[in-house]
Backbone as a printed PyTorch tensor [residue, N CA C, xyz], in Angstrom:
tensor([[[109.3700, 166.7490, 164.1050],
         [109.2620, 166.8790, 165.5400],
         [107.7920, 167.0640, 165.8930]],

        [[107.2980, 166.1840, 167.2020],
         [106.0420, 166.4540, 167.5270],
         [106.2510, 167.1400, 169.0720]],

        [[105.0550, 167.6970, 169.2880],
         [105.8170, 168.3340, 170.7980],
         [104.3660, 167.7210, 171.7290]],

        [[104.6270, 167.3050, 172.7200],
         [103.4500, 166.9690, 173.9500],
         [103.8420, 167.5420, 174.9350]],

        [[102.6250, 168.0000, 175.3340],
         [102.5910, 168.4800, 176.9280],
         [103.0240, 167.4500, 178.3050]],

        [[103.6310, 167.9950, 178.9250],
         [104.3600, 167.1510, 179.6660],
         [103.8220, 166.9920, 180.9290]],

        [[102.9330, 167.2840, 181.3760],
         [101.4150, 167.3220, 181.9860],
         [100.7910, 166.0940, 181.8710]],

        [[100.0010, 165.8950, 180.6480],
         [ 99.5630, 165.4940, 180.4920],
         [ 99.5530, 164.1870, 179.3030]],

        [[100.5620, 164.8600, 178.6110],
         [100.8330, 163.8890, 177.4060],
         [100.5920, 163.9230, 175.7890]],

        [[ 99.3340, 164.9590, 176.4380],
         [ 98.8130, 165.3900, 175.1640],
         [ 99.6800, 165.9770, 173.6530]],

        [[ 99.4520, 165.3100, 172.4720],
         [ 99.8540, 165.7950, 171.2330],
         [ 99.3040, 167.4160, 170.9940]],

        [[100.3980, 167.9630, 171.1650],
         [100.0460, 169.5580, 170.4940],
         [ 99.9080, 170.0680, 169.4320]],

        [[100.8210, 169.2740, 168.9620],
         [101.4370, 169.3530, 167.4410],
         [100.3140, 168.6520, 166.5750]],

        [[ 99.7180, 169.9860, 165.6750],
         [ 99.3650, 169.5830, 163.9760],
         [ 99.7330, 168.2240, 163.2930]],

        [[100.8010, 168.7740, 163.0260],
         [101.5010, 167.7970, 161.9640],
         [103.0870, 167.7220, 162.5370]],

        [[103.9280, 166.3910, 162.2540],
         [105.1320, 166.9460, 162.2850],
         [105.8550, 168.1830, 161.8720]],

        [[106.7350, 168.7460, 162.5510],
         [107.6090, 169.8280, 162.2240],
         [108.9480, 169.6490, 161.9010]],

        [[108.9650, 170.3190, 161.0850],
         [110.5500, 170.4620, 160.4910],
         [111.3330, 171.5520, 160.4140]],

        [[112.2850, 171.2320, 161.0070],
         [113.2620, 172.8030, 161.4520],
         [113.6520, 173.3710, 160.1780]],

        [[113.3480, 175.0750, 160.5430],
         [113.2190, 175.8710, 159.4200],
         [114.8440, 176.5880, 159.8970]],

        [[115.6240, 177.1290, 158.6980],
         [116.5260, 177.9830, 158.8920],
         [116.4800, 179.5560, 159.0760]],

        [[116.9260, 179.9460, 160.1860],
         [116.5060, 181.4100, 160.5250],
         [116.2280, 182.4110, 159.7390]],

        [[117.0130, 182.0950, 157.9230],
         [116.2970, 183.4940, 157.0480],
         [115.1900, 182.9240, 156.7890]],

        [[114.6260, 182.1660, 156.8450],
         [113.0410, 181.6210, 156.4350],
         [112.1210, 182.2600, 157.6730]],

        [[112.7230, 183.0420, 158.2880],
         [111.8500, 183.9580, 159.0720],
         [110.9790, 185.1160, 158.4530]],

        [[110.4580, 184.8630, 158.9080],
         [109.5430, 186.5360, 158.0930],
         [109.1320, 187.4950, 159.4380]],

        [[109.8910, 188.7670, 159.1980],
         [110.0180, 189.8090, 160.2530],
         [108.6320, 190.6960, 160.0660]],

        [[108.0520, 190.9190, 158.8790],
         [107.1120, 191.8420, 158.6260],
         [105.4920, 191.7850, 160.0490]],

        [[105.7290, 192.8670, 160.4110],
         [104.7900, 193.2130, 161.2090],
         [103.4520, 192.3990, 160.8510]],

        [[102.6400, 191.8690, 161.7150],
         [101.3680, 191.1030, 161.0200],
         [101.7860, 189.6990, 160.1320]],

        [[102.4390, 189.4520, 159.7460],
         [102.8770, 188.5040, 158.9940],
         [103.0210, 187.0380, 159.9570]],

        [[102.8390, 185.9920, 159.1710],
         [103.3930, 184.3790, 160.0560],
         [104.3500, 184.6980, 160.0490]],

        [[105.3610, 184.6830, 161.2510],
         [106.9750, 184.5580, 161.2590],
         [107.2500, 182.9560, 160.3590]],

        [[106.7530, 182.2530, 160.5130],
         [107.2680, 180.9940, 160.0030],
         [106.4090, 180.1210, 159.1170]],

        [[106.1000, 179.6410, 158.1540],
         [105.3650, 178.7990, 157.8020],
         [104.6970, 177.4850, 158.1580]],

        [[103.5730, 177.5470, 158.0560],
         [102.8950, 176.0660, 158.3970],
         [104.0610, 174.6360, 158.6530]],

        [[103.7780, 173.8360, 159.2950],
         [104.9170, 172.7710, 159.4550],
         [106.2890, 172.9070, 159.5180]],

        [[106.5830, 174.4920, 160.3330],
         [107.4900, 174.5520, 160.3550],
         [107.8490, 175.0090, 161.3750]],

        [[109.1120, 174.8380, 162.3900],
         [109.4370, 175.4350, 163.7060],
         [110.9980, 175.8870, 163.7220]],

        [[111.3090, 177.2120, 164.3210],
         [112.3440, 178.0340, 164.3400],
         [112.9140, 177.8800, 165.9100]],

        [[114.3850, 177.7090, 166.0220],
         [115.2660, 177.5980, 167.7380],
         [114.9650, 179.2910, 167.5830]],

        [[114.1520, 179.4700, 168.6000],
         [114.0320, 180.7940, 169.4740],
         [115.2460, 181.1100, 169.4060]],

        [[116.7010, 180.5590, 170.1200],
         [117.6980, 181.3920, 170.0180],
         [118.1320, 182.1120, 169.0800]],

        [[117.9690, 181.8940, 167.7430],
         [118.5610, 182.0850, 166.7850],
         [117.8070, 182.9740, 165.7510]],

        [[116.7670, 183.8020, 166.4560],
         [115.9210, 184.7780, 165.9890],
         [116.1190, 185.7340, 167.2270]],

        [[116.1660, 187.1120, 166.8280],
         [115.9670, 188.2090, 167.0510],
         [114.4210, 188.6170, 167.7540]],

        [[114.2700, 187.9850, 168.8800],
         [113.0110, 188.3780, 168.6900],
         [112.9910, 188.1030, 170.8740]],

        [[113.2010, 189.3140, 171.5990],
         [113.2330, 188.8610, 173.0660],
         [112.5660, 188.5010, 174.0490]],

        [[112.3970, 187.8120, 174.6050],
         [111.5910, 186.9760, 175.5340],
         [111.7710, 187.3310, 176.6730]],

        [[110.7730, 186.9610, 178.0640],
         [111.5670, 187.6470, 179.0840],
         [110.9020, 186.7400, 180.1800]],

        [[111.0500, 185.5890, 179.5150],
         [111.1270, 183.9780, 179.5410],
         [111.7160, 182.9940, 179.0840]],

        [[111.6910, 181.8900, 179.5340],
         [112.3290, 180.4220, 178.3680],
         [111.3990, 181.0140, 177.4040]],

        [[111.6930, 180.4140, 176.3270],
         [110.9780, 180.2120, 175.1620],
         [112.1300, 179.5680, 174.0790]],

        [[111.7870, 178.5870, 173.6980],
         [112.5950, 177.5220, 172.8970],
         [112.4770, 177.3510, 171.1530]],

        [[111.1550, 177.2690, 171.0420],
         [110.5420, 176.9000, 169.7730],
         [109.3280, 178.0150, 169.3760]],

        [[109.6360, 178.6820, 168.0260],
         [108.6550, 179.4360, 167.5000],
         [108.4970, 178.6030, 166.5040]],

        [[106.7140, 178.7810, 166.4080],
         [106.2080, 177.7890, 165.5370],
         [104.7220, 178.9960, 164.8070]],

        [[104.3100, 178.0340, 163.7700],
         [103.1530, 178.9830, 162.6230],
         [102.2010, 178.5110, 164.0950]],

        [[100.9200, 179.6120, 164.4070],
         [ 99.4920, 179.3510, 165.0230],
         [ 99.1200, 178.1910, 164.7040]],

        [[ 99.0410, 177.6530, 163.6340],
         [ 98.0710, 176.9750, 162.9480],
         [ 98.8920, 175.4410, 163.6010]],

        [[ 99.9550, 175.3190, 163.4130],
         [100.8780, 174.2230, 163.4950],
         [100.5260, 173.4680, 164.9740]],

        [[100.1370, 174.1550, 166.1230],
         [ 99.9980, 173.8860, 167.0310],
         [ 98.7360, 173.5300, 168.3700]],

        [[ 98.1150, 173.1300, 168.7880],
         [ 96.3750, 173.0590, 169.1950],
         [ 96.3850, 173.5240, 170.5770]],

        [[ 96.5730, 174.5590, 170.9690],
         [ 96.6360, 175.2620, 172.0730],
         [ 95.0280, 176.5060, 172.6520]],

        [[ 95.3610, 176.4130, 173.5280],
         [ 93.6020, 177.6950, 173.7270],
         [ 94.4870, 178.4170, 174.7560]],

        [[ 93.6850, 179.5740, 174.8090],
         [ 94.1490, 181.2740, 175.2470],
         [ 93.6290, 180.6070, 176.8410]],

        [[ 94.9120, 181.3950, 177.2060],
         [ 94.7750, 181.1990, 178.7490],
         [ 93.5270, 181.9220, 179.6470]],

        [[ 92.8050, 181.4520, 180.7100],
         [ 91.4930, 181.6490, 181.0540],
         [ 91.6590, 183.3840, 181.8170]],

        [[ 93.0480, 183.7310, 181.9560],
         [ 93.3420, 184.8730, 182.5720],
         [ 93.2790, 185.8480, 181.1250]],

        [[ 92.2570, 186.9930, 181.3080],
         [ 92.6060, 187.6460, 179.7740],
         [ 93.5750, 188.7490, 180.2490]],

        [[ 94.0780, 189.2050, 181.4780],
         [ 95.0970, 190.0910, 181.0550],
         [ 96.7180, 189.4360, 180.7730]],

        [[ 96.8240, 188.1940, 180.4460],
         [ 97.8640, 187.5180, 180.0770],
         [ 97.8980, 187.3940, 178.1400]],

        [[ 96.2800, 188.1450, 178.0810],
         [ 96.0470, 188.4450, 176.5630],
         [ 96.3660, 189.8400, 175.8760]],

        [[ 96.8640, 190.6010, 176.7620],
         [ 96.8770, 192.2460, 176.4890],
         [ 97.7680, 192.3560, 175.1910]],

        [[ 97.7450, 193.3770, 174.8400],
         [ 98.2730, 193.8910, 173.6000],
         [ 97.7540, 195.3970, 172.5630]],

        [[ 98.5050, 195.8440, 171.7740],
         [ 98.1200, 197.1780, 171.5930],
         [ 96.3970, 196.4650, 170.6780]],

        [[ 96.8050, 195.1860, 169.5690],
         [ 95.9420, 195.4300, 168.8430],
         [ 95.6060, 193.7590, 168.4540]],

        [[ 96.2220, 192.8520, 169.6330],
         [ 96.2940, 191.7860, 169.7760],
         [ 97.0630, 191.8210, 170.9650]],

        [[ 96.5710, 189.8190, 171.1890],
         [ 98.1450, 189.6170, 171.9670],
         [ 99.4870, 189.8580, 171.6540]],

        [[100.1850, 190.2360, 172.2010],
         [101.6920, 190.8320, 172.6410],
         [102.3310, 190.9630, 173.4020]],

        [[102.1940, 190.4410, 174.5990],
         [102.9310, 190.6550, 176.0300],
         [103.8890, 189.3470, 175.9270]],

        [[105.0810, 189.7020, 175.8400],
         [106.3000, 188.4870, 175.6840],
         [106.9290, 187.7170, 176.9590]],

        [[106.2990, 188.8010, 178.4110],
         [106.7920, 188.1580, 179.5960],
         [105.9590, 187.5550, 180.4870]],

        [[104.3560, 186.8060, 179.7050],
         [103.7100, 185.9820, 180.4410],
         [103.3750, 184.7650, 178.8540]],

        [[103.1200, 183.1220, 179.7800],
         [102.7370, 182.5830, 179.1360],
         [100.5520, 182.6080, 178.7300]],

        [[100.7860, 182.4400, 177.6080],
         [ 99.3540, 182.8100, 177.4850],
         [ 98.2110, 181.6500, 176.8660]],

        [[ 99.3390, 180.8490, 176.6930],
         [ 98.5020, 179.4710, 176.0450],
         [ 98.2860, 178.2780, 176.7780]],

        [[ 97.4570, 178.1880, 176.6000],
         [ 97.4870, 176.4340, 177.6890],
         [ 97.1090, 175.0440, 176.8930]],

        [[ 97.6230, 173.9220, 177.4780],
         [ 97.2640, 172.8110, 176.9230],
         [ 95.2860, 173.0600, 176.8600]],

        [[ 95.2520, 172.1760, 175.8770],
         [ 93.4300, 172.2810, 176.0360],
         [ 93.0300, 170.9760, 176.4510]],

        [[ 93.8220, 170.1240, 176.8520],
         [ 93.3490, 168.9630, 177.5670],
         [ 93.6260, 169.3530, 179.3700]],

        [[ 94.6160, 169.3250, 179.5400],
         [ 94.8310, 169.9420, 180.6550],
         [ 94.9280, 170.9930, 181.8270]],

        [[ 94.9830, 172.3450, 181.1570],
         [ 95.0390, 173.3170, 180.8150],
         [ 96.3560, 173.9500, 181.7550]],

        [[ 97.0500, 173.2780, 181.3270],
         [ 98.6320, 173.3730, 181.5360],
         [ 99.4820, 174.7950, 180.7680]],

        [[100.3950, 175.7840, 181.5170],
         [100.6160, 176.6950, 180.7680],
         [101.6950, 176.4490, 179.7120]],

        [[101.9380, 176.3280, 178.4850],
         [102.8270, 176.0840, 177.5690],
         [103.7430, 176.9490, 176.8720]],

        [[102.7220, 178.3070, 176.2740],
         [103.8510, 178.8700, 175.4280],
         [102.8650, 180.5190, 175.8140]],

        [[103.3280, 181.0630, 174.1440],
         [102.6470, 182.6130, 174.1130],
         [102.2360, 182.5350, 173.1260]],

        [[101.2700, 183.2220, 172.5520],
         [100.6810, 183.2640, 170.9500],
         [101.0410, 185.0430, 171.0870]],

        [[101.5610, 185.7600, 169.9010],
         [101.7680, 186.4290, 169.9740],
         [100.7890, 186.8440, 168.2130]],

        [[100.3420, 187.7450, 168.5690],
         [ 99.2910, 188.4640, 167.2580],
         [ 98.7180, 190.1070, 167.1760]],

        [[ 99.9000, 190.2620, 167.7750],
         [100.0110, 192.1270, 167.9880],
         [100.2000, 192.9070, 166.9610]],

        [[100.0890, 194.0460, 166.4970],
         [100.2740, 195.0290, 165.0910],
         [101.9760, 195.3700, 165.2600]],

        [[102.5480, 194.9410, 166.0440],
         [104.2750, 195.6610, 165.7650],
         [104.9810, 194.4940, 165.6930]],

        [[104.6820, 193.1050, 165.7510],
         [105.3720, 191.6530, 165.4770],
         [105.1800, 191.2560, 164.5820]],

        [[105.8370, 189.8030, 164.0810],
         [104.9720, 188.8400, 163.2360],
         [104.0550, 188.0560, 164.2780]],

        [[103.4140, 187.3460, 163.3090],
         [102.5540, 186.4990, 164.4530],
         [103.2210, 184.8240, 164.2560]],

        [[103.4290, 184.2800, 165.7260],
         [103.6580, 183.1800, 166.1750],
         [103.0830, 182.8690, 167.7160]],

        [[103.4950, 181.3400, 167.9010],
         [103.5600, 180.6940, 168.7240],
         [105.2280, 180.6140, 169.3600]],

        [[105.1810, 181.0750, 170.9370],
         [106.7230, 180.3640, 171.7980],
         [106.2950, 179.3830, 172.2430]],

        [[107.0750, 178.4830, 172.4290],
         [106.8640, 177.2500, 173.5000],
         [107.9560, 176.9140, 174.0860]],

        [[107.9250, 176.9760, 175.5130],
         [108.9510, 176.3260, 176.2500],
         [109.1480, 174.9620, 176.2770]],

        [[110.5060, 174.6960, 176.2230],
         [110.8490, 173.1850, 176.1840],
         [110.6140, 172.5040, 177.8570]],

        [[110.6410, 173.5640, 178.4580],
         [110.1870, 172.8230, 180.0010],
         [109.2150, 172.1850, 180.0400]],

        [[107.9690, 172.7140, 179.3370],
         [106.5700, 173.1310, 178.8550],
         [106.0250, 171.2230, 178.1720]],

        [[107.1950, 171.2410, 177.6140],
         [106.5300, 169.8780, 176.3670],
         [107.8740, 169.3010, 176.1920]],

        [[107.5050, 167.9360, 175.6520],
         [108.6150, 167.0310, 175.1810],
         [108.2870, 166.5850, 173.8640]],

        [[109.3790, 165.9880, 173.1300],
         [109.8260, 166.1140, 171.6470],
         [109.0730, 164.8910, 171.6990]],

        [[108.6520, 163.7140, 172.2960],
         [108.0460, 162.5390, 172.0670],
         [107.3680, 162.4140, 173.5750]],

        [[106.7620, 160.9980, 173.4190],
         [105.7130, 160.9940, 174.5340],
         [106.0540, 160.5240, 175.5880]],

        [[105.5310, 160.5820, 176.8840],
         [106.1840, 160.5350, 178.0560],
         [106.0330, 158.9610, 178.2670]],

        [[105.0570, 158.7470, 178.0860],
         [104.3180, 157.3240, 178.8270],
         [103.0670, 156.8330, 177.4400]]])
């Protein structure tokens, strides 16, 4: 799976992704929840939003920049705030997902499926 911004069109996506099964999660505080080239259905993790959020994916997997608002960056010791989006396309600067990199989570990427499409628009 590749994901584009639906904005603009833009490829977000690293590399293709391949759906990971929910124990291939890694819960440990500080830790990647998911591995490189790999993306997890938000539903099906334990982990609450207080937003859409569709797809958790590794940081690395994805080419996104921190939203130009920094209190949408807050957090005890990182980002961590689960009920604003904080990432934006970097071509467009369209809001997409959350990067989350706080001391009481793992660290990932959300992305809303509103946000991006599985292939390209145009």
């Amino acid at each position: 799976m590749h994901l584009y911004c639906k904005k603009c069109n833009y490829q977000l996506t690293v590399n293709e992704l391949q759906q990971a099964n929910p124990d291939q999660a890694n819960f440990n505080d500080q830790a990647p929840l998911i591995a490189p080239g790999l993306y997890l259905n938000a539903g099906e993790i334990d982990i609450h939003f207080q937003m859409p959020i569709d797809f958790l994916l590794h940081i690395e997997s994805v080419k996104l920049q921190n939203h130009k608002d920094p209190k949408r960056l807050q957090g005890c010791c990182g980002p961590g705030d689960l009920s604003v989006l904080n990432q934006v396309c970097p071509q467009c600067s369209a809001e997409i997902g959350v990067i989350v990199e706080d001391c009481w989570l793992p660290h990932f990427v959300g992305i809303s499926s509103d946000k991006v499409s599985k292939e390209p628009l145009w």
